[in-house]
JSON list of C-alpha atoms in Angstrom, two decimals:
[
{"chain": "Q", "resi": 1, "resn": "UNK", "atom": "CA", "xyz": [-0.34, 11.19, -30.87]},
{"chain": "Q", "resi": 2, "resn": "UNK", "atom": "CA", "xyz": [-2.06, 14.45, -30.05]},
{"chain": "Q", "resi": 3, "resn": "UNK", "atom": "CA", "xyz": [-1.94, 17.46, -32.34]},
{"chain": "Q", "resi": 4, "resn": "UNK", "atom": "CA", "xyz": [-0.84, 19.60, -29.39]},
{"chain": "Q", "resi": 5, "resn": "UNK", "atom": "CA", "xyz": [2.64, 21.05, -29.60]},
{"chain": "Q", "resi": 6, "resn": "UNK", "atom": "CA", "xyz": [5.13, 21.76, -26.84]},
{"chain": "Q", "resi": 7, "resn": "UNK", "atom": "CA", "xyz": [7.82, 24.40, -27.16]},
{"chain": "Q", "resi": 8, "resn": "UNK", "atom": "CA", "xyz": [10.97, 25.23, -25.24]},
{"chain": "Q", "resi": 9, "resn": "UNK", "atom": "CA", "xyz": [12.32, 28.75, -24.96]},
{"chain": "Q", "resi": 10, "resn": "UNK", "atom": "CA", "xyz": [15.94, 28.94, -26.08]},
{"chain": "Q", "resi": 11, "resn": "UNK", "atom": "CA", "xyz": [17.74, 32.27, -26.32]},
{"chain": "Q", "resi": 12, "resn": "UNK", "atom": "CA", "xyz": [14.40, 34.10, -26.30]},
{"chain": "Q", "resi": 13, "resn": "UNK", "atom": "CA", "xyz": [12.91, 32.06, -29.17]},
{"chain": "Q", "resi": 14, "resn": "UNK", "atom": "CA", "xyz": [10.23, 29.36, -29.08]},
{"chain": "Q", "resi": 15, "resn": "UNK", "atom": "CA", "xyz": [11.62, 26.08, -30.41]},
{"chain": "Q", "resi": 16, "resn": "UNK", "atom": "CA", "xyz": [9.23, 23.16, -31.06]},
{"chain": "Q", "resi": 17, "resn": "UNK", "atom": "CA", "xyz": [10.05, 19.98, -29.16]},
{"chain": "Q", "resi": 18, "resn": "UNK", "atom": "CA", "xyz": [9.68, 16.60, -30.86]},
{"chain": "Q", "resi": 19, "resn": "UNK", "atom": "CA", "xyz": [6.51, 14.67, -30.05]},
{"chain": "Q", "resi": 20, "resn": "UNK", "atom": "CA", "xyz": [7.06, 11.68, -27.77]},
{"chain": "Q", "resi": 21, "resn": "UNK", "atom": "CA", "xyz": [4.57, 9.34, -26.12]},
{"chain": "Q", "resi": 22, "resn": "UNK", "atom": "CA", "xyz": [4.70, 8.86, -22.37]},
{"chain": "Q", "resi": 23, "resn": "UNK", "atom": "CA", "xyz": [5.49, 5.19, -22.95]},
{"chain": "Q", "resi": 24, "resn": "UNK", "atom": "CA", "xyz": [8.41, 6.11, -25.24]},
{"chain": "Q", "resi": 25, "resn": "UNK", "atom": "CA", "xyz": [9.67, 8.49, -22.54]},
{"chain": "Q", "resi": 26, "resn": "UNK", "atom": "CA", "xyz": [9.74, 5.54, -20.11]},
{"chain": "Q", "resi": 27, "resn": "UNK", "atom": "CA", "xyz": [6.93, 6.87, -17.96]},
{"chain": "Q", "resi": 28, "resn": "UNK", "atom": "CA", "xyz": [4.48, 4.51, -16.29]},
{"chain": "Q", "resi": 29, "resn": "UNK", "atom": "CA", "xyz": [0.84, 4.87, -15.26]},
{"chain": "Q", "resi": 30, "resn": "UNK", "atom": "CA", "xyz": [1.17, 4.10, -11.56]},
{"chain": "Q", "resi": 31, "resn": "UNK", "atom": "CA", "xyz": [4.76, 5.10, -10.90]},
{"chain": "Q", "resi": 32, "resn": "UNK", "atom": "CA", "xyz": [4.60, 8.42, -12.73]},
{"chain": "Q", "resi": 33, "resn": "UNK", "atom": "CA", "xyz": [1.19, 9.62, -13.93]},
{"chain": "Q", "resi": 34, "resn": "UNK", "atom": "CA", "xyz": [-0.67, 8.55, -10.82]},
{"chain": "Q", "resi": 35, "resn": "UNK", "atom": "CA", "xyz": [1.97, 10.02, -8.53]},
{"chain": "Q", "resi": 36, "resn": "UNK", "atom": "CA", "xyz": [1.74, 13.35, -10.39]},
{"chain": "Q", "resi": 37, "resn": "UNK", "atom": "CA", "xyz": [-2.05, 13.41, -9.95]},
{"chain": "Q", "resi": 38, "resn": "UNK", "atom": "CA", "xyz": [-1.80, 12.50, -6.26]},
{"chain": "Q", "resi": 39, "resn": "UNK", "atom": "CA", "xyz": [0.76, 15.26, -5.69]},
{"chain": "Q", "resi": 40, "resn": "UNK", "atom": "CA", "xyz": [-1.13, 17.81, -7.83]},
{"chain": "Q", "resi": 41, "resn": "UNK", "atom": "CA", "xyz": [-4.85, 16.90, -7.91]},
{"chain": "Q", "resi": 42, "resn": "UNK", "atom": "CA", "xyz": [-5.63, 20.13, -9.76]},
{"chain": "Q", "resi": 43, "resn": "UNK", "atom": "CA", "xyz": [-4.51, 18.20, -12.83]},
{"chain": "Q", "resi": 44, "resn": "UNK", "atom": "CA", "xyz": [-8.02, 16.67, -12.65]},
{"chain": "Q", "resi": 45, "resn": "UNK", "atom": "CA", "xyz": [-9.69, 20.05, -12.30]},
{"chain": "Q", "resi": 46, "resn": "UNK", "atom": "CA", "xyz": [-9.91, 23.02, -9.95]},
{"chain": "Q", "resi": 47, "resn": "UNK", "atom": "CA", "xyz": [-10.48, 22.20, -6.28]},
{"chain": "Q", "resi": 48, "resn": "UNK", "atom": "CA", "xyz": [-10.46, 18.41, -6.77]},
{"chain": "Q", "resi": 49, "resn": "UNK", "atom": "CA", "xyz": [-9.63, 16.50, -3.60]},
{"chain": "Q", "resi": 50, "resn": "UNK", "atom": "CA", "xyz": [-8.35, 12.93, -3.99]},
{"chain": "Q", "resi": 51, "resn": "UNK", "atom": "CA", "xyz": [-10.16, 10.57, -1.62]},
{"chain": "Q", "resi": 52, "resn": "UNK", "atom": "CA", "xyz": [-8.82, 7.20, -2.85]},
{"chain": "Q", "resi": 53, "resn": "UNK", "atom": "CA", "xyz": [-6.49, 5.68, -5.39]},
{"chain": "Q", "resi": 54, "resn": "UNK", "atom": "CA", "xyz": [-6.13, 2.13, -6.66]},
{"chain": "Q", "resi": 55, "resn": "UNK", "atom": "CA", "xyz": [-9.66, 1.65, -5.31]},
{"chain": "Q", "resi": 56, "resn": "UNK", "atom": "CA", "xyz": [-10.62, -2.01, -5.67]},
{"chain": "Q", "resi": 57, "resn": "UNK", "atom": "CA", "xyz": [-13.35, -2.62, -3.12]},
{"chain": "Q", "resi": 58, "resn": "UNK", "atom": "CA", "xyz": [-16.29, -2.86, -5.50]},
{"chain": "Q", "resi": 59, "resn": "UNK", "atom": "CA", "xyz": [-19.11, -5.34, -4.90]},
{"chain": "Q", "resi": 60, "resn": "UNK", "atom": "CA", "xyz": [-21.97, -6.32, -7.17]},
{"chain": "Q", "resi": 61, "resn": "UNK", "atom": "CA", "xyz": [-25.60, -6.42, -6.03]},
{"chain": "Q", "resi": 62, "resn": "UNK", "atom": "CA", "xyz": [-25.08, -9.96, -4.68]},
{"chain": "Q", "resi": 63, "resn": "UNK", "atom": "CA", "xyz": [-22.13, -8.82, -2.56]},
{"chain": "Q", "resi": 64, "resn": "UNK", "atom": "CA", "xyz": [-19.53, -10.54, -4.74]},
{"chain": "Q", "resi": 65, "resn": "UNK", "atom": "CA", "xyz": [-16.19, -8.74, -4.96]},
{"chain": "Q", "resi": 66, "resn": "UNK", "atom": "CA", "xyz": [-15.38, -7.24, -8.37]},
{"chain": "Q", "resi": 67, "resn": "UNK", "atom": "CA", "xyz": [-11.87, -7.27, -9.85]},
{"chain": "Q", "resi": 68, "resn": "UNK", "atom": "CA", "xyz": [-11.89, -3.70, -11.19]},
{"chain": "Q", "resi": 69, "resn": "UNK", "atom": "CA", "xyz": [-9.40, -1.14, -9.88]},
{"chain": "Q", "resi": 70, "resn": "UNK", "atom": "CA", "xyz": [-10.03, 2.59, -10.27]},
{"chain": "Q", "resi": 71, "resn": "UNK", "atom": "CA", "xyz": [-6.84, 4.63, -10.58]},
{"chain": "Q", "resi": 72, "resn": "UNK", "atom": "CA", "xyz": [-7.95, 7.83, -8.81]},
{"chain": "Q", "resi": 73, "resn": "UNK", "atom": "CA", "xyz": [-11.22, 8.78, -7.10]},
{"chain": "Q", "resi": 74, "resn": "UNK", "atom": "CA", "xyz": [-11.80, 12.38, -6.10]},
{"chain": "Q", "resi": 75, "resn": "UNK", "atom": "CA", "xyz": [-14.44, 14.94, -5.19]},
{"chain": "Q", "resi": 76, "resn": "UNK", "atom": "CA", "xyz": [-14.79, 18.39, -6.72]},
{"chain": "Q", "resi": 77, "resn": "UNK", "atom": "CA", "xyz": [-15.77, 21.54, -4.82]},
{"chain": "Q", "resi": 78, "resn": "UNK", "atom": "CA", "xyz": [-19.48, 20.78, -5.38]},
{"chain": "Q", "resi": 79, "resn": "UNK", "atom": "CA", "xyz": [-19.15, 17.25, -3.98]},
{"chain": "Q", "resi": 80, "resn": "UNK", "atom": "CA", "xyz": [-19.35, 15.54, -7.38]},
{"chain": "Q", "resi": 81, "resn": "UNK", "atom": "CA", "xyz": [-17.29, 12.43, -7.96]},
{"chain": "Q", "resi": 82, "resn": "UNK", "atom": "CA", "xyz": [-14.24, 12.71, -10.18]},
{"chain": "Q", "resi": 83, "resn": "UNK", "atom": "CA", "xyz": [-13.04, 9.37, -11.53]},
{"chain": "Q", "resi": 84, "resn": "UNK", "atom": "CA", "xyz": [-9.70, 9.17, -13.33]},
{"chain": "Q", "resi": 85, "resn": "UNK", "atom": "CA", "xyz": [-8.51, 6.16, -15.29]},
{"chain": "Q", "resi": 86, "resn": "UNK", "atom": "CA", "xyz": [-4.95, 6.91, -16.36]},
{"chain": "Q", "resi": 87, "resn": "UNK", "atom": "CA", "xyz": [-3.47, 5.75, -19.66]},
{"chain": "Q", "resi": 88, "resn": "UNK", "atom": "CA", "xyz": [0.08, 6.51, -20.71]},
{"chain": "Q", "resi": 89, "resn": "UNK", "atom": "CA", "xyz": [-0.38, 5.63, -24.36]},
{"chain": "Q", "resi": 90, "resn": "UNK", "atom": "CA", "xyz": [-3.19, 5.13, -26.82]},
{"chain": "Q", "resi": 91, "resn": "UNK", "atom": "CA", "xyz": [-6.23, 3.95, -24.89]},
{"chain": "Q", "resi": 92, "resn": "UNK", "atom": "CA", "xyz": [-8.01, 0.78, -26.00]},
{"chain": "Q", "resi": 93, "resn": "UNK", "atom": "CA", "xyz": [-11.28, 1.05, -27.91]},
{"chain": "Q", "resi": 94, "resn": "UNK", "atom": "CA", "xyz": [-13.13, -0.03, -24.78]},
{"chain": "Q", "resi": 95, "resn": "UNK", "atom": "CA", "xyz": [-11.92, 2.81, -22.55]},
{"chain": "Q", "resi": 96, "resn": "UNK", "atom": "CA", "xyz": [-15.26, 4.65, -22.77]},
{"chain": "Q", "resi": 97, "resn": "UNK", "atom": "CA", "xyz": [-17.08, 1.55, -21.52]},
{"chain": "Q", "resi": 98, "resn": "UNK", "atom": "CA", "xyz": [-14.56, 1.28, -18.69]},
{"chain": "Q", "resi": 99, "resn": "UNK", "atom": "CA", "xyz": [-15.33, 4.89, -17.70]},
{"chain": "Q", "resi": 100, "resn": "UNK", "atom": "CA", "xyz": [-19.09, 4.29, -17.85]},
{"chain": "Q", "resi": 101, "resn": "UNK", "atom": "CA", "xyz": [-18.70, 1.12, -15.75]},
{"chain": "Q", "resi": 102, "resn": "UNK", "atom": "CA", "xyz": [-16.70, 2.95, -13.07]},
{"chain": "Q", "resi": 103, "resn": "UNK", "atom": "CA", "xyz": [-19.17, 5.84, -13.02]},
{"chain": "Q", "resi": 104, "resn": "UNK", "atom": "CA", "xyz": [-22.04, 3.39, -12.55]},
{"chain": "Q", "resi": 105, "resn": "UNK", "atom": "CA", "xyz": [-20.21, 1.51, -9.80]},
{"chain": "Q", "resi": 106, "resn": "UNK", "atom": "CA", "xyz": [-19.36, 4.76, -7.98]},
{"chain": "Q", "resi": 107, "resn": "UNK", "atom": "CA", "xyz": [-22.91, 6.07, -8.36]},
{"chain": "Q", "resi": 108, "resn": "UNK", "atom": "CA", "xyz": [-25.32, 7.01, -5.61]},
{"chain": "Q", "resi": 109, "resn": "UNK", "atom": "CA", "xyz": [-25.65, 3.48, -4.18]},
{"chain": "Q", "resi": 110, "resn": "UNK", "atom": "CA", "xyz": [-23.21, 3.40, -1.24]},
{"chain": "Q", "resi": 111, "resn": "UNK", "atom": "CA", "xyz": [-23.83, -0.34, -0.89]},
{"chain": "Q", "resi": 112, "resn": "UNK", "atom": "CA", "xyz": [-21.67, -0.87, -3.98]},
{"chain": "Q", "resi": 113, "resn": "UNK", "atom": "CA", "xyz": [-18.60, 0.05, -1.90]},
{"chain": "Q", "resi": 114, "resn": "UNK", "atom": "CA", "xyz": [-16.97, -1.76, 0.99]},
{"chain": "Q", "resi": 115, "resn": "UNK", "atom": "CA", "xyz": [-14.59, -0.28, 3.48]}
]
């Protein structure tokens, strides 16, 4: 759990709210987190425009379809790719490798994508 704290204002006073994970709150990655990002892409950063979600049309260099699915793909104001892999709870130890893999697959080689 993060060390960040959330407070509610009650009768003019700040009252700390108990920490709760998104999973414990019954929230889901696709049904909740992803929908929030699609509705408010600024969650990913200023001026981010979502261009795809649940993107799964990756191919390897031989043209074979890959099974990976990127949660949200966007572009920032400078045209840089913004890749978001959403997790509602503690991410697995391999999440950094997943991010690196997606960044490599979304890199400058447009042949790695299919329409």
